[in-house]
């Protein structure tokens, strides 16, 4: 026995509300971290720090179970509006990494490629951290991201953090 159409609509809206709230929650953590950053390198790592903050503080009482957005998306059928919202969130996170890499002086194609790799690193770390119930993998991913950024052959950094 399935849900009536009006119940499905309500259920879909509840899921979308949850996903939007998690997105805004993460953006708030990110904004706090990026405001504290004093260099493009620190802004790249602010993305990782926001995920660490999310893991370490948001779920202290119940244990960390990974990315709430991906956990929710895994339960949704293909084509569900919630899955699209989660995809857009992940694309936004990756675009933040790309932007901060460009600020650091990476060429556009280098920013895009390394930004994608850092996003993969972060998502994998989130998945493992969720399975293991703590943020150790995220801390390791942040450390690896810092080492990768430090090893990049870079050009001239951009002066405008919003470019």
PDB file of C-alpha atoms in Angstrom:
ATOM      1  CA  UNK A   1       0.000   0.000   0.000  1.00  0.00           C
ATOM      2  CA  UNK A   2       1.593   3.275  -1.139  1.00  0.00           C
ATOM      3  CA  UNK A   3       1.057   6.823  -0.069  1.00  0.00           C
ATOM      4  CA  UNK A   4      -1.798   8.848  -1.496  1.00  0.00           C
ATOM      5  CA  UNK A   5      -0.629  11.561  -3.930  1.00  0.00           C
ATOM      6  CA  UNK A   6      -1.256  14.353  -1.416  1.00  0.00           C
ATOM      7  CA  UNK A   7       0.756  12.433   1.219  1.00  0.00           C
ATOM      8  CA  UNK A   8       3.604  11.923  -1.269  1.00  0.00           C
ATOM      9  CA  UNK A   9       3.618  15.665  -1.974  1.00  0.00           C
ATOM     10  CA  UNK A  10       3.832  16.401   1.758  1.00  0.00           C
ATOM     11  CA  UNK A  11       6.558  13.800   2.191  1.00  0.00           C
ATOM     12  CA  UNK A  12       8.525  15.267  -0.746  1.00  0.00           C
ATOM     13  CA  UNK A  13       8.208  18.754   0.733  1.00  0.00           C
ATOM     14  CA  UNK A  14       9.412  17.554   4.148  1.00  0.00           C
ATOM     15  CA  UNK A  15      12.464  15.949   2.534  1.00  0.00           C
ATOM     16  CA  UNK A  16      13.203  19.108   0.532  1.00  0.00           C
ATOM     17  CA  UNK A  17      12.867  21.238   3.671  1.00  0.00           C
ATOM     18  CA  UNK A  18      15.303  18.978   5.523  1.00  0.00           C
ATOM     19  CA  UNK A  19      17.786  19.083   2.641  1.00  0.00           C
ATOM     20  CA  UNK A  20      17.555  22.872   2.308  1.00  0.00           C
ATOM     21  CA  UNK A  21      18.125  23.280   6.053  1.00  0.00           C
ATOM     22  CA  UNK A  22      21.201  21.015   5.964  1.00  0.00           C
ATOM     23  CA  UNK A  23      22.531  22.974   2.975  1.00  0.00           C
ATOM     24  CA  UNK A  24      22.050  26.305   4.767  1.00  0.00           C
ATOM     25  CA  UNK A  25      23.561  24.853   7.942  1.00  0.00           C
ATOM     26  CA  UNK A  26      26.696  23.842   6.047  1.00  0.00           C
ATOM     27  CA  UNK A  27      26.883  27.197   4.244  1.00  0.00           C
ATOM     28  CA  UNK A  28      26.781  28.927   7.633  1.00  0.00           C
ATOM     29  CA  UNK A  29      29.664  26.796   8.886  1.00  0.00           C
ATOM     30  CA  UNK A  30      31.589  27.482   5.682  1.00  0.00           C
ATOM     31  CA  UNK A  31      30.971  31.249   5.834  1.00  0.00           C
ATOM     32  CA  UNK A  32      32.248  31.350   9.408  1.00  0.00           C
ATOM     33  CA  UNK A  33      35.390  29.479   8.420  1.00  0.00           C
ATOM     34  CA  UNK A  34      36.062  31.469   5.254  1.00  0.00           C
ATOM     35  CA  UNK A  35      35.662  34.762   7.144  1.00  0.00           C
ATOM     36  CA  UNK A  36      38.395  33.579   9.524  1.00  0.00           C
ATOM     37  CA  UNK A  37      40.716  32.606   6.666  1.00  0.00           C
ATOM     38  CA  UNK A  38      43.560  35.012   5.985  1.00  0.00           C
ATOM     39  CA  UNK A  39      44.868  33.482   2.747  1.00  0.00           C
ATOM     40  CA  UNK A  40      43.615  31.644  -0.338  1.00  0.00           C
ATOM     41  CA  UNK A  41      45.174  28.429   1.030  1.00  0.00           C
ATOM     42  CA  UNK A  42      43.159  28.804   4.224  1.00  0.00           C
ATOM     43  CA  UNK A  43      40.014  29.439   2.161  1.00  0.00           C
ATOM     44  CA  UNK A  44      40.540  26.131   0.333  1.00  0.00           C
ATOM     45  CA  UNK A  45      40.906  24.406   3.695  1.00  0.00           C
ATOM     46  CA  UNK A  46      37.882  26.302   5.075  1.00  0.00           C
ATOM     47  CA  UNK A  47      35.715  24.036   2.918  1.00  0.00           C
ATOM     48  CA  UNK A  48      37.193  20.999   4.695  1.00  0.00           C
ATOM     49  CA  UNK A  49      36.952  22.766   8.057  1.00  0.00           C
ATOM     50  CA  UNK A  50      33.234  23.369   7.559  1.00  0.00           C
ATOM     51  CA  UNK A  51      32.727  19.630   7.010  1.00  0.00           C
ATOM     52  CA  UNK A  52      34.826  18.909  10.095  1.00  0.00           C
ATOM     53  CA  UNK A  53      32.758  21.365  12.130  1.00  0.00           C
ATOM     54  CA  UNK A  54      29.617  19.669  10.862  1.00  0.00           C
ATOM     55  CA  UNK A  55      30.932  16.238  11.853  1.00  0.00           C
ATOM     56  CA  UNK A  56      32.361  17.223  15.222  1.00  0.00           C
ATOM     57  CA  UNK A  57      29.654  19.526  16.542  1.00  0.00           C
ATOM     58  CA  UNK A  58      26.353  18.843  14.845  1.00  0.00           C
ATOM     59  CA  UNK A  59      26.119  15.160  15.692  1.00  0.00           C
ATOM     60  CA  UNK A  60      27.964  14.872  19.013  1.00  0.00           C
ATOM     61  CA  UNK A  61      24.902  13.523  20.816  1.00  0.00           C
ATOM     62  CA  UNK A  62      23.967  10.812  18.336  1.00  0.00           C
ATOM     63  CA  UNK A  63      27.259  10.010  16.652  1.00  0.00           C
ATOM     64  CA  UNK A  64      28.378  11.086  13.226  1.00  0.00           C
ATOM     65  CA  UNK A  65      26.784   9.138  10.380  1.00  0.00           C
ATOM     66  CA  UNK A  66      28.239  10.910   7.375  1.00  0.00           C
ATOM     67  CA  UNK A  67      26.755  13.473   5.057  1.00  0.00           C
ATOM     68  CA  UNK A  68      23.063  13.871   5.818  1.00  0.00           C
ATOM     69  CA  UNK A  69      22.443  15.075   2.280  1.00  0.00           C
ATOM     70  CA  UNK A  70      23.975  11.990   0.676  1.00  0.00           C
ATOM     71  CA  UNK A  71      22.302   9.717   3.212  1.00  0.00           C
ATOM     72  CA  UNK A  72      18.934  11.236   2.286  1.00  0.00           C
ATOM     73  CA  UNK A  73      19.665  11.146  -1.455  1.00  0.00           C
ATOM     74  CA  UNK A  74      20.469   7.437  -1.234  1.00  0.00           C
ATOM     75  CA  UNK A  75      16.890   6.831  -0.107  1.00  0.00           C
ATOM     76  CA  UNK A  76      15.297   8.860  -2.895  1.00  0.00           C
ATOM     77  CA  UNK A  77      14.362   7.538  -6.324  1.00  0.00           C
ATOM     78  CA  UNK A  78      16.233   8.742  -9.384  1.00  0.00           C
ATOM     79  CA  UNK A  79      14.606  11.915 -10.632  1.00  0.00           C
ATOM     80  CA  UNK A  80      13.386  12.997  -7.198  1.00  0.00           C
ATOM     81  CA  UNK A  81      13.738  16.746  -6.589  1.00  0.00           C
ATOM     82  CA  UNK A  82      15.723  16.041  -3.431  1.00  0.00           C
ATOM     83  CA  UNK A  83      18.442  14.238  -5.366  1.00  0.00           C
ATOM     84  CA  UNK A  84      18.781  17.260  -7.648  1.00  0.00           C
ATOM     85  CA  UNK A  85      19.082  19.553  -4.625  1.00  0.00           C
ATOM     86  CA  UNK A  86      21.860  17.366  -3.168  1.00  0.00           C
ATOM     87  CA  UNK A  87      23.678  17.324  -6.519  1.00  0.00           C
ATOM     88  CA  UNK A  88      23.511  21.126  -6.692  1.00  0.00           C
ATOM     89  CA  UNK A  89      24.901  21.373  -3.139  1.00  0.00           C
ATOM     90  CA  UNK A  90      27.842  19.141  -4.036  1.00  0.00           C
ATOM     91  CA  UNK A  91      28.456  21.156  -7.214  1.00  0.00           C
ATOM     92  CA  UNK A  92      28.445  24.359  -5.161  1.00  0.00           C
ATOM     93  CA  UNK A  93      30.991  22.908  -2.726  1.00  0.00           C
ATOM     94  CA  UNK A  94      33.229  21.896  -5.633  1.00  0.00           C
ATOM     95  CA  UNK A  95      32.873  25.356  -7.207  1.00  0.00           C
ATOM     96  CA  UNK A  96      33.999  26.933  -3.918  1.00  0.00           C
ATOM     97  CA  UNK A  97      37.121  24.793  -4.003  1.00  0.00           C
ATOM     98  CA  UNK A  98      37.759  25.747  -7.632  1.00  0.00           C
ATOM     99  CA  UNK A  99      37.305  29.444  -6.857  1.00  0.00           C
ATOM    100  CA  UNK A 100      39.680  29.344  -3.894  1.00  0.00           C
ATOM    101  CA  UNK A 101      42.270  27.448  -5.930  1.00  0.00           C
ATOM    102  CA  UNK A 102      42.064  30.183  -8.583  1.00  0.00           C
ATOM    103  CA  UNK A 103      42.577  32.787  -5.845  1.00  0.00           C
ATOM    104  CA  UNK A 104      45.697  30.860  -4.904  1.00  0.00           C
ATOM    105  CA  UNK A 105      47.049  31.290  -8.433  1.00  0.00           C
ATOM    106  CA  UNK A 106      46.081  28.018 -10.087  1.00  0.00           C
ATOM    107  CA  UNK A 107      45.301  28.197 -13.802  1.00  0.00           C
ATOM    108  CA  UNK A 108      41.605  27.724 -14.687  1.00  0.00           C
ATOM    109  CA  UNK A 109      42.041  24.145 -15.960  1.00  0.00           C
ATOM    110  CA  UNK A 110      44.250  23.337 -12.965  1.00  0.00           C
ATOM    111  CA  UNK A 111      41.699  24.866 -10.558  1.00  0.00           C
ATOM    112  CA  UNK A 112      38.912  22.782 -12.077  1.00  0.00           C
ATOM    113  CA  UNK A 113      40.885  19.522 -12.056  1.00  0.00           C
ATOM    114  CA  UNK A 114      42.292  19.925  -8.538  1.00  0.00           C
ATOM    115  CA  UNK A 115      38.941  21.209  -7.247  1.00  0.00           C
ATOM    116  CA  UNK A 116      37.265  18.073  -8.550  1.00  0.00           C
ATOM    117  CA  UNK A 117      39.944  15.878  -6.960  1.00  0.00           C
ATOM    118  CA  UNK A 118      39.633  17.667  -3.611  1.00  0.00           C
ATOM    119  CA  UNK A 119      35.851  17.255  -3.768  1.00  0.00           C
ATOM    120  CA  UNK A 120      36.318  13.506  -4.381  1.00  0.00           C
ATOM    121  CA  UNK A 121      38.751  13.339  -1.474  1.00  0.00           C
ATOM    122  CA  UNK A 122      36.321  15.121   0.814  1.00  0.00           C
ATOM    123  CA  UNK A 123      33.328  13.018  -0.216  1.00  0.00           C
ATOM    124  CA  UNK A 124      35.254   9.785   0.268  1.00  0.00           C
ATOM    125  CA  UNK A 125      36.442  10.959   3.663  1.00  0.00           C
ATOM    126  CA  UNK A 126      32.854  11.879   4.612  1.00  0.00           C
ATOM    127  CA  UNK A 127      31.636   8.430   3.621  1.00  0.00           C
ATOM    128  CA  UNK A 128      34.319   6.650   5.659  1.00  0.00           C
ATOM    129  CA  UNK A 129      33.910   9.035   8.599  1.00  0.00           C
ATOM    130  CA  UNK A 130      30.197   8.281   8.590  1.00  0.00           C
ATOM    131  CA  UNK A 131      30.788   4.532   8.573  1.00  0.00           C
ATOM    132  CA  UNK A 132      33.376   4.790  11.333  1.00  0.00           C
ATOM    133  CA  UNK A 133      31.365   7.263  13.396  1.00  0.00           C
ATOM    134  CA  UNK A 134      34.064   9.898  13.862  1.00  0.00           C
ATOM    135  CA  UNK A 135      35.854  12.651  12.001  1.00  0.00           C
ATOM    136  CA  UNK A 136      39.347  11.118  11.811  1.00  0.00           C
ATOM    137  CA  UNK A 137      39.106  10.538   8.045  1.00  0.00           C
ATOM    138  CA  UNK A 138      38.042  14.139   7.517  1.00  0.00           C
ATOM    139  CA  UNK A 139      41.034  15.428   9.467  1.00  0.00           C
ATOM    140  CA  UNK A 140      43.307  13.239   7.346  1.00  0.00           C
ATOM    141  CA  UNK A 141      41.641  14.461   4.156  1.00  0.00           C
ATOM    142  CA  UNK A 142      42.137  18.070   5.257  1.00  0.00           C
ATOM    143  CA  UNK A 143      45.809  17.386   5.924  1.00  0.00           C
ATOM    144  CA  UNK A 144      46.218  15.739   2.519  1.00  0.00           C
ATOM    145  CA  UNK A 145      44.425  18.657   0.844  1.00  0.00           C
ATOM    146  CA  UNK A 146      46.811  21.096   2.520  1.00  0.00           C
ATOM    147  CA  UNK A 147      49.830  19.106   1.364  1.00  0.00           C
ATOM    148  CA  UNK A 148      48.448  18.947  -2.186  1.00  0.00           C
ATOM    149  CA  UNK A 149      47.783  22.683  -2.267  1.00  0.00           C
ATOM    150  CA  UNK A 150      51.291  23.367  -0.938  1.00  0.00           C
ATOM    151  CA  UNK A 151      52.808  21.267  -3.733  1.00  0.00           C
ATOM    152  CA  UNK A 152      50.981  22.989  -6.611  1.00  0.00           C
ATOM    153  CA  UNK A 153      53.016  24.991  -9.118  1.00  0.00           C
ATOM    154  CA  UNK A 154      51.062  28.237  -8.988  1.00  0.00           C
ATOM    155  CA  UNK A 155      50.936  31.472 -10.927  1.00  0.00           C
ATOM    156  CA  UNK A 156      49.975  34.848  -9.541  1.00  0.00           C
ATOM    157  CA  UNK A 157      47.174  34.752  -6.965  1.00  0.00           C
ATOM    158  CA  UNK A 158      44.065  36.787  -7.694  1.00  0.00           C
ATOM    159  CA  UNK A 159      43.547  39.662  -5.287  1.00  0.00           C
ATOM    160  CA  UNK A 160      39.761  39.552  -5.183  1.00  0.00           C
ATOM    161  CA  UNK A 161      38.446  36.609  -3.110  1.00  0.00           C
ATOM    162  CA  UNK A 162      35.064  36.844  -4.853  1.00  0.00           C
ATOM    163  CA  UNK A 163      36.472  36.412  -8.372  1.00  0.00           C
TER     164      UNK A 163
END
